[in-house]
PDB file of C-alpha atoms in Angstrom:
ATOM      1  CA  ALA A  92       0.000   0.000   0.000  1.00 83.00           C
ATOM      2  CA  GLN A  93       1.067   3.582  -0.588  1.00 87.00           C
ATOM      3  CA  SER A  94       0.722   6.652   1.621  1.00 92.00           C
ATOM      4  CA  VAL A  95       1.318  10.383   1.160  1.00 96.00           C
ATOM      5  CA  THR A  96       2.280  13.025   3.696  1.00 96.00           C
ATOM      6  CA  GLN A  97       1.891  16.686   2.913  1.00 97.00           C
ATOM      7  CA  LEU A  98       3.847  18.377   5.623  1.00 91.00           C
ATOM      8  CA  ASP A  99       2.107  21.751   5.546  1.00 95.00           C
ATOM      9  CA  SER A 100      -1.657  22.153   5.805  1.00 95.00           C
ATOM     10  CA  GLN A 101      -1.488  25.869   4.990  1.00 97.00           C
ATOM     11  CA  VAL A 102       1.133  27.992   3.234  1.00 97.00           C
ATOM     12  CA  PRO A 103       0.565  31.770   3.092  1.00 97.00           C
ATOM     13  CA  VAL A 104       2.854  33.753   0.793  1.00 97.00           C
ATOM     14  CA  PHE A 105       2.982  37.163  -0.809  1.00 97.00           C
ATOM     15  CA  GLU A 106       2.467  37.675  -4.509  1.00 97.00           C
ATOM     16  CA  GLU A 107       5.634  37.207  -6.621  1.00 97.00           C
ATOM     17  CA  ALA A 108       7.368  35.279  -3.810  1.00 97.00           C
ATOM     18  CA  PRO A 109       8.692  31.753  -4.381  1.00 97.00           C
ATOM     19  CA  VAL A 110       6.851  28.817  -2.851  1.00 97.00           C
ATOM     20  CA  GLU A 111       7.520  25.162  -2.106  1.00 97.00           C
ATOM     21  CA  LEU A 112       4.777  22.698  -1.149  1.00 97.00           C
ATOM     22  CA  ARG A 113       6.220  19.570   0.372  1.00 97.00           C
ATOM     23  CA  CYS A 114       5.150  16.008  -0.344  1.00 97.00           C
ATOM     24  CA  ASN A 115       6.653  12.753   0.913  1.00 97.00           C
ATOM     25  CA  TYR A 116       5.382   9.315   0.004  1.00 96.00           C
ATOM     26  CA  SER A 117       5.772   5.781   1.241  1.00 93.00           C
ATOM     27  CA  SER A 118       5.644   2.725  -0.987  1.00 89.00           C
ATOM     28  CA  SER A 119       7.234  -0.706  -1.250  1.00 86.00           C
ATOM     29  CA  VAL A 120       6.887  -0.688  -5.048  1.00 86.00           C
ATOM     30  CA  SER A 121       7.723   1.785  -7.796  1.00 86.00           C
ATOM     31  CA  VAL A 122       5.218   4.597  -8.121  1.00 88.00           C
ATOM     32  CA  TYR A 123       3.686   7.269 -10.281  1.00 90.00           C
ATOM     33  CA  LEU A 124       3.363  10.691  -8.592  1.00 92.00           C
ATOM     34  CA  PHE A 125       0.919  13.517  -9.215  1.00 93.00           C
ATOM     35  CA  TRP A 126       0.057  17.018  -8.105  1.00 96.00           C
ATOM     36  CA  TYR A 127      -3.568  18.106  -8.417  1.00 95.00           C
ATOM     37  CA  VAL A 128      -5.028  21.569  -7.788  1.00 96.00           C
ATOM     38  CA  GLN A 129      -8.531  22.242  -6.491  1.00 93.00           C
ATOM     39  CA  TYR A 130     -10.070  25.697  -6.718  1.00 91.00           C
ATOM     40  CA  PRO A 131     -12.999  26.536  -4.408  1.00 85.00           C
ATOM     41  CA  ASN A 132     -16.158  24.545  -5.188  1.00 79.00           C
ATOM     42  CA  GLN A 133     -14.518  22.732  -8.086  1.00 83.00           C
ATOM     43  CA  GLY A 134     -13.160  19.273  -8.815  1.00 86.00           C
ATOM     44  CA  LEU A 135      -9.516  18.334  -9.156  1.00 92.00           C
ATOM     45  CA  GLN A 136      -7.299  19.391 -12.050  1.00 92.00           C
ATOM     46  CA  LEU A 137      -4.044  17.632 -12.839  1.00 92.00           C
ATOM     47  CA  LEU A 138      -1.129  20.026 -12.462  1.00 94.00           C
ATOM     48  CA  LEU A 139       1.766  17.723 -13.301  1.00 92.00           C
ATOM     49  CA  LYS A 140       2.846  14.106 -13.068  1.00 91.00           C
ATOM     50  CA  TYR A 141       5.909  11.920 -12.837  1.00 90.00           C
ATOM     51  CA  LEU A 142       5.643   8.520 -14.511  1.00 87.00           C
ATOM     52  CA  SER A 143       9.210   7.806 -15.589  1.00 83.00           C
ATOM     53  CA  GLY A 144      12.226   9.437 -17.218  1.00 85.00           C
ATOM     54  CA  SER A 145      13.364  12.903 -16.208  1.00 86.00           C
ATOM     55  CA  THR A 146      12.894  13.458 -12.493  1.00 88.00           C
ATOM     56  CA  LEU A 147      12.044  17.133 -13.019  1.00 91.00           C
ATOM     57  CA  VAL A 148       8.567  17.725 -14.399  1.00 91.00           C
ATOM     58  CA  GLU A 149       6.978  21.042 -15.282  1.00 90.00           C
ATOM     59  CA  SER A 150       3.476  22.403 -15.755  1.00 90.00           C
ATOM     60  CA  ILE A 151       2.376  24.966 -18.317  1.00 83.00           C
ATOM     61  CA  ASN A 152       1.738  27.605 -15.657  1.00 87.00           C
ATOM     62  CA  GLY A 153       5.187  27.712 -14.108  1.00 93.00           C
ATOM     63  CA  PHE A 154       5.030  25.004 -11.451  1.00 96.00           C
ATOM     64  CA  GLU A 155       7.644  22.270 -11.299  1.00 96.00           C
ATOM     65  CA  ALA A 156       8.212  19.207  -9.144  1.00 97.00           C
ATOM     66  CA  GLU A 157      11.194  16.944  -8.693  1.00 94.00           C
ATOM     67  CA  PHE A 158      10.988  13.239  -7.978  1.00 94.00           C
ATOM     68  CA  ASN A 159      13.617  12.276  -5.411  1.00 93.00           C
ATOM     69  CA  LYS A 160      13.626   8.515  -4.947  1.00 91.00           C
ATOM     70  CA  SER A 161      16.203   8.448  -2.159  1.00 92.00           C
ATOM     71  CA  GLN A 162      14.230  10.948  -0.099  1.00 92.00           C
ATOM     72  CA  THR A 163      10.853   9.623  -1.271  1.00 94.00           C
ATOM     73  CA  SER A 164       9.775  13.171  -2.035  1.00 95.00           C
ATOM     74  CA  PHE A 165       7.948  15.023  -4.791  1.00 97.00           C
ATOM     75  CA  HIS A 166       7.967  18.674  -3.719  1.00 97.00           C
ATOM     76  CA  LEU A 167       6.131  21.282  -5.779  1.00 97.00           C
ATOM     77  CA  ARG A 168       7.795  24.632  -6.473  1.00 97.00           C
ATOM     78  CA  LYS A 169       7.068  27.887  -8.240  1.00 97.00           C
ATOM     79  CA  PRO A 170       9.600  30.730  -8.409  1.00 97.00           C
ATOM     80  CA  SER A 171       6.988  33.514  -8.420  1.00 97.00           C
ATOM     81  CA  VAL A 172       3.342  33.032  -7.434  1.00 97.00           C
ATOM     82  CA  HIS A 173       0.251  34.958  -8.506  1.00 96.00           C
ATOM     83  CA  ILE A 174      -2.968  35.721  -6.674  1.00 96.00           C
ATOM     84  CA  SER A 175      -4.677  33.270  -9.027  1.00 94.00           C
ATOM     85  CA  ASP A 176      -2.545  30.405  -7.660  1.00 96.00           C
ATOM     86  CA  THR A 177      -4.566  30.502  -4.447  1.00 96.00           C
ATOM     87  CA  ALA A 178      -6.055  27.020  -4.168  1.00 96.00           C
ATOM     88  CA  GLU A 179      -5.764  23.653  -2.421  1.00 96.00           C
ATOM     89  CA  TYR A 180      -2.973  21.445  -3.740  1.00 97.00           C
ATOM     90  CA  PHE A 181      -2.998  17.675  -3.391  1.00 97.00           C
ATOM     91  CA  CYS A 182      -0.110  15.286  -3.873  1.00 97.00           C
ATOM     92  CA  ALA A 183      -1.095  11.778  -4.970  1.00 94.00           C
ATOM     93  CA  VAL A 184       0.617   8.449  -5.572  1.00 92.00           C
ATOM     94  CA  THR A 185      -0.274   5.225  -7.300  1.00 89.00           C
ATOM     95  CA  LYS A 186       1.526   2.015  -8.096  1.00 85.00           C
ATOM     96  CA  SER A 187       3.449   2.204 -11.377  1.00 81.00           C
ATOM     97  CA  GLY A 188       1.332   1.009 -14.251  1.00 72.00           C
ATOM     98  CA  SER A 189      -1.815   1.389 -12.190  1.00 68.00           C
ATOM     99  CA  ASN A 190      -2.881   4.950 -12.829  1.00 58.00           C
ATOM    100  CA  TYR A 191      -6.291   4.597 -11.264  1.00 71.00           C
ATOM    101  CA  LYS A 192      -6.284   3.936  -7.519  1.00 85.00           C
ATOM    102  CA  LEU A 193      -4.805   7.238  -6.426  1.00 90.00           C
ATOM    103  CA  THR A 194      -3.817   7.743  -2.798  1.00 93.00           C
ATOM    104  CA  PHE A 195      -3.964  11.424  -1.870  1.00 95.00           C
ATOM    105  CA  GLY A 196      -2.370  13.498   0.837  1.00 96.00           C
ATOM    106  CA  LYS A 197      -4.493  15.734   3.039  1.00 96.00           C
ATOM    107  CA  GLY A 198      -3.782  18.781   0.923  1.00 96.00           C
ATOM    108  CA  THR A 199      -1.985  22.105   1.318  1.00 97.00           C
ATOM    109  CA  LEU A 200      -3.926  25.338   1.119  1.00 97.00           C
ATOM    110  CA  LEU A 201      -1.796  27.897  -0.713  1.00 97.00           C
ATOM    111  CA  THR A 202      -2.946  31.448  -0.057  1.00 97.00           C
ATOM    112  CA  VAL A 203      -1.284  34.180  -2.099  1.00 97.00           C
ATOM    113  CA  ASN A 204      -1.672  37.625  -0.582  1.00 96.00           C
ATOM    114  CA  PRO A 205      -1.193  40.941  -2.390  1.00 95.00           C
TER     115      PRO A 205
ATOM    116  CA  ASP B 109     -15.853  18.452 -25.760  1.00 62.00           C
ATOM    117  CA  ALA B 110     -17.687  17.971 -22.501  1.00 79.00           C
ATOM    118  CA  GLY B 111     -15.670  16.928 -19.508  1.00 91.00           C
ATOM    119  CA  VAL B 112     -16.776  14.565 -16.782  1.00 95.00           C
ATOM    120  CA  THR B 113     -20.239  15.511 -15.587  1.00 95.00           C
ATOM    121  CA  GLN B 114     -21.872  14.635 -12.283  1.00 97.00           C
ATOM    122  CA  SER B 115     -25.382  15.005 -10.968  1.00 96.00           C
ATOM    123  CA  PRO B 116     -26.806  16.325  -8.818  1.00 96.00           C
ATOM    124  CA  THR B 117     -24.513  19.175  -7.815  1.00 95.00           C
ATOM    125  CA  HIS B 118     -25.773  19.288  -4.250  1.00 95.00           C
ATOM    126  CA  LEU B 119     -27.910  16.927  -2.212  1.00 95.00           C
ATOM    127  CA  ILE B 120     -29.301  16.963   1.311  1.00 97.00           C
ATOM    128  CA  LYS B 121     -30.450  13.737   2.929  1.00 97.00           C
ATOM    129  CA  THR B 122     -31.268  12.561   6.437  1.00 97.00           C
ATOM    130  CA  ARG B 123     -29.710   9.708   8.346  1.00 97.00           C
ATOM    131  CA  GLY B 124     -30.872   6.274   7.241  1.00 97.00           C
ATOM    132  CA  GLN B 125     -31.889   7.360   3.752  1.00 97.00           C
ATOM    133  CA  HIS B 126     -30.482   6.094   0.477  1.00 97.00           C
ATOM    134  CA  VAL B 127     -28.737   8.183  -2.179  1.00 98.00           C
ATOM    135  CA  THR B 128     -27.754   7.688  -5.824  1.00 98.00           C
ATOM    136  CA  LEU B 129     -25.086   9.806  -7.467  1.00 98.00           C
ATOM    137  CA  ARG B 130     -24.487   9.835 -11.194  1.00 98.00           C
ATOM    138  CA  CYS B 131     -21.454  10.310 -13.401  1.00 98.00           C
ATOM    139  CA  SER B 132     -20.977  10.608 -17.146  1.00 97.00           C
ATOM    140  CA  PRO B 133     -17.396  10.078 -18.335  1.00 96.00           C
ATOM    141  CA  ILE B 134     -15.616  11.879 -21.125  1.00 94.00           C
ATOM    142  CA  SER B 135     -16.607  10.469 -24.493  1.00 94.00           C
ATOM    143  CA  GLY B 136     -14.386   7.500 -25.323  1.00 91.00           C
ATOM    144  CA  HIS B 137     -13.382   6.854 -21.727  1.00 92.00           C
ATOM    145  CA  LYS B 138     -14.258   3.383 -20.492  1.00 92.00           C
ATOM    146  CA  SER B 139     -13.048   3.580 -16.891  1.00 92.00           C
ATOM    147  CA  VAL B 140     -14.802   5.402 -14.062  1.00 95.00           C
ATOM    148  CA  SER B 141     -13.502   5.796 -10.524  1.00 95.00           C
ATOM    149  CA  TRP B 142     -15.263   7.209  -7.472  1.00 97.00           C
ATOM    150  CA  TYR B 143     -13.642   9.120  -4.617  1.00 97.00           C
ATOM    151  CA  GLN B 144     -14.963  10.516  -1.338  1.00 97.00           C
ATOM    152  CA  GLN B 145     -13.531  13.822  -0.116  1.00 95.00           C
ATOM    153  CA  VAL B 146     -14.456  14.698   3.443  1.00 95.00           C
ATOM    154  CA  LEU B 147     -14.016  18.352   4.375  1.00 91.00           C
ATOM    155  CA  GLY B 148     -10.388  19.117   5.150  1.00 87.00           C
ATOM    156  CA  GLN B 149      -9.092  15.821   3.763  1.00 91.00           C
ATOM    157  CA  GLY B 150      -7.785  14.502   0.481  1.00 93.00           C
ATOM    158  CA  PRO B 151      -9.992  12.329  -1.711  1.00 95.00           C
ATOM    159  CA  GLN B 152     -10.242   8.636  -0.811  1.00 96.00           C
ATOM    160  CA  PHE B 153     -10.666   5.938  -3.437  1.00 94.00           C
ATOM    161  CA  ILE B 154     -13.996   4.099  -3.285  1.00 96.00           C
ATOM    162  CA  PHE B 155     -14.389   2.123  -6.539  1.00 92.00           C
ATOM    163  CA  GLN B 156     -13.122   1.697 -10.041  1.00 93.00           C
ATOM    164  CA  TYR B 157     -15.239   0.288 -12.851  1.00 93.00           C
ATOM    165  CA  TYR B 158     -14.024  -0.706 -16.285  1.00 91.00           C
ATOM    166  CA  GLU B 159     -16.129  -2.245 -19.013  1.00 89.00           C
ATOM    167  CA  LYS B 160     -18.997  -2.585 -16.511  1.00 90.00           C
ATOM    168  CA  GLU B 161     -16.950  -4.654 -14.082  1.00 91.00           C
ATOM    169  CA  GLU B 162     -15.586  -3.657 -10.682  1.00 91.00           C
ATOM    170  CA  ARG B 163     -11.805  -3.519 -10.963  1.00 89.00           C
ATOM    171  CA  GLY B 164     -10.923  -2.067  -7.593  1.00 88.00           C
ATOM    172  CA  ARG B 165     -12.486  -1.256  -4.252  1.00 92.00           C
ATOM    173  CA  GLY B 166     -11.265   0.935  -1.417  1.00 92.00           C
ATOM    174  CA  ASN B 167     -11.812   0.484   2.299  1.00 93.00           C
ATOM    175  CA  PHE B 168     -15.503   1.366   2.425  1.00 96.00           C
ATOM    176  CA  PRO B 169     -18.401  -0.577   3.980  1.00 96.00           C
ATOM    177  CA  ASP B 170     -20.887  -2.607   1.978  1.00 96.00           C
ATOM    178  CA  ARG B 171     -23.368   0.258   2.254  1.00 97.00           C
ATOM    179  CA  PHE B 172     -21.453   1.690  -0.685  1.00 97.00           C
ATOM    180  CA  SER B 173     -22.068   0.125  -4.087  1.00 96.00           C
ATOM    181  CA  ALA B 174     -21.730   1.174  -7.689  1.00 97.00           C
ATOM    182  CA  ARG B 175     -22.359   0.037 -11.203  1.00 96.00           C
ATOM    183  CA  GLN B 176     -21.408   0.996 -14.728  1.00 96.00           C
ATOM    184  CA  PHE B 177     -23.769   1.004 -17.659  1.00 96.00           C
ATOM    185  CA  PRO B 178     -23.185  -0.015 -21.303  1.00 95.00           C
ATOM    186  CA  ASN B 179     -22.646   3.661 -22.214  1.00 94.00           C
ATOM    187  CA  TYR B 180     -19.898   3.758 -19.521  1.00 95.00           C
ATOM    188  CA  SER B 181     -21.804   6.131 -17.248  1.00 97.00           C
ATOM    189  CA  SER B 182     -21.843   5.129 -13.608  1.00 97.00           C
ATOM    190  CA  GLU B 183     -23.913   5.339 -10.443  1.00 98.00           C
ATOM    191  CA  LEU B 184     -22.713   5.361  -6.864  1.00 98.00           C
ATOM    192  CA  ASN B 185     -25.250   4.186  -4.299  1.00 98.00           C
ATOM    193  CA  VAL B 186     -25.019   4.661  -0.568  1.00 98.00           C
ATOM    194  CA  ASN B 187     -27.532   2.977   1.754  1.00 97.00           C
ATOM    195  CA  ALA B 188     -28.386   3.736   5.381  1.00 97.00           C
ATOM    196  CA  LEU B 189     -26.697   7.115   5.318  1.00 97.00           C
ATOM    197  CA  LEU B 190     -24.669   8.225   8.307  1.00 97.00           C
ATOM    198  CA  LEU B 191     -23.646  11.737   9.292  1.00 97.00           C
ATOM    199  CA  GLY B 192     -20.075  10.777   8.421  1.00 96.00           C
ATOM    200  CA  ASP B 193     -21.058  10.185   4.800  1.00 97.00           C
ATOM    201  CA  SER B 194     -21.322  13.948   4.328  1.00 98.00           C
ATOM    202  CA  ALA B 195     -18.649  14.731   1.755  1.00 97.00           C
ATOM    203  CA  LEU B 196     -17.851  15.773  -1.797  1.00 95.00           C
ATOM    204  CA  TYR B 197     -18.110  12.720  -4.039  1.00 97.00           C
ATOM    205  CA  LEU B 198     -15.834  12.909  -7.043  1.00 96.00           C
ATOM    206  CA  CYS B 199     -15.994  10.886 -10.205  1.00 96.00           C
ATOM    207  CA  ALA B 200     -12.989  10.468 -12.475  1.00 94.00           C
ATOM    208  CA  SER B 201     -12.808   8.933 -15.928  1.00 93.00           C
ATOM    209  CA  SER B 202      -9.908   7.594 -17.953  1.00 89.00           C
ATOM    210  CA  LEU B 203      -9.391   5.770 -21.222  1.00 86.00           C
ATOM    211  CA  ARG B 204      -8.447   2.437 -19.721  1.00 77.00           C
ATOM    212  CA  ALA B 205      -8.311   0.669 -16.392  1.00 73.00           C
ATOM    213  CA  SER B 206      -4.595   1.162 -15.906  1.00 73.00           C
ATOM    214  CA  GLY B 207      -1.224   1.895 -17.413  1.00 68.00           C
ATOM    215  CA  GLY B 208       0.204   4.323 -19.923  1.00 66.00           C
ATOM    216  CA  ALA B 209       1.319   7.915 -19.835  1.00 64.00           C
ATOM    217  CA  ASP B 210      -1.841   8.881 -21.723  1.00 68.00           C
ATOM    218  CA  ASN B 211      -4.178   7.251 -19.231  1.00 75.00           C
ATOM    219  CA  GLU B 212      -4.779  10.348 -17.148  1.00 81.00           C
ATOM    220  CA  GLN B 213      -7.742  10.540 -14.787  1.00 87.00           C
ATOM    221  CA  PHE B 214     -10.037  13.513 -15.408  1.00 90.00           C
ATOM    222  CA  PHE B 215     -12.186  14.579 -12.476  1.00 93.00           C
ATOM    223  CA  GLY B 216     -15.700  15.918 -12.476  1.00 94.00           C
ATOM    224  CA  PRO B 217     -16.855  18.844 -10.306  1.00 93.00           C
ATOM    225  CA  GLY B 218     -18.298  16.517  -7.699  1.00 95.00           C
ATOM    226  CA  THR B 219     -21.573  16.081  -5.844  1.00 96.00           C
ATOM    227  CA  ARG B 220     -21.782  17.697  -2.416  1.00 96.00           C
ATOM    228  CA  LEU B 221     -23.752  15.374  -0.118  1.00 97.00           C
ATOM    229  CA  THR B 222     -24.948  16.646   3.240  1.00 97.00           C
ATOM    230  CA  VAL B 223     -26.453  14.170   5.684  1.00 97.00           C
ATOM    231  CA  LEU B 224     -28.514  15.690   8.497  1.00 96.00           C
TER     232      LEU B 224
END
């Protein structure tokens, strides 16, 4: 079985500041890793994913995450945040090749203040 | 193209009642998964259906059941509702049951169930 720990439940930052949302996972098998974003009263949107290959993955809106197998981490970073990035962010894991039974962390609420 | 749709958007029930939630996947997607998201928590996997068969089940009681229809839409049923069943129920669809970089899960907006 897999598990995910998101170390921060809330992260407040000022606009244009850098941010890192931390995610650690536990698994006895190889995994796929995901970051999803949830805006208020909406469903989940996939932000980025690591399946294989390059350990650094990027999204179209400036977020990036790095898969670190030795530290079992998949932290999400953005060098400069916008007000519109305010949302709940969920890290998720699934067994490699599975792609359906996602195990989510409890989420990190990112609040970007002007 | 329409994304994953769910109905109803909101629902209020009382303890002991039964509820049915509905999900229509993206056209061409044959797999549907259901998740429960309790306030303040991440989503928890309930079921996956593929080609009308249950392919996976999470740690939920037998009060929870689901089915998938020939058009790949799905229903989630919950019997004997408890206060703790109050949550956002999310449906996700994907092309196949598993595997592949293209087999991304797309989530619907969810159904907000409140049990009084």
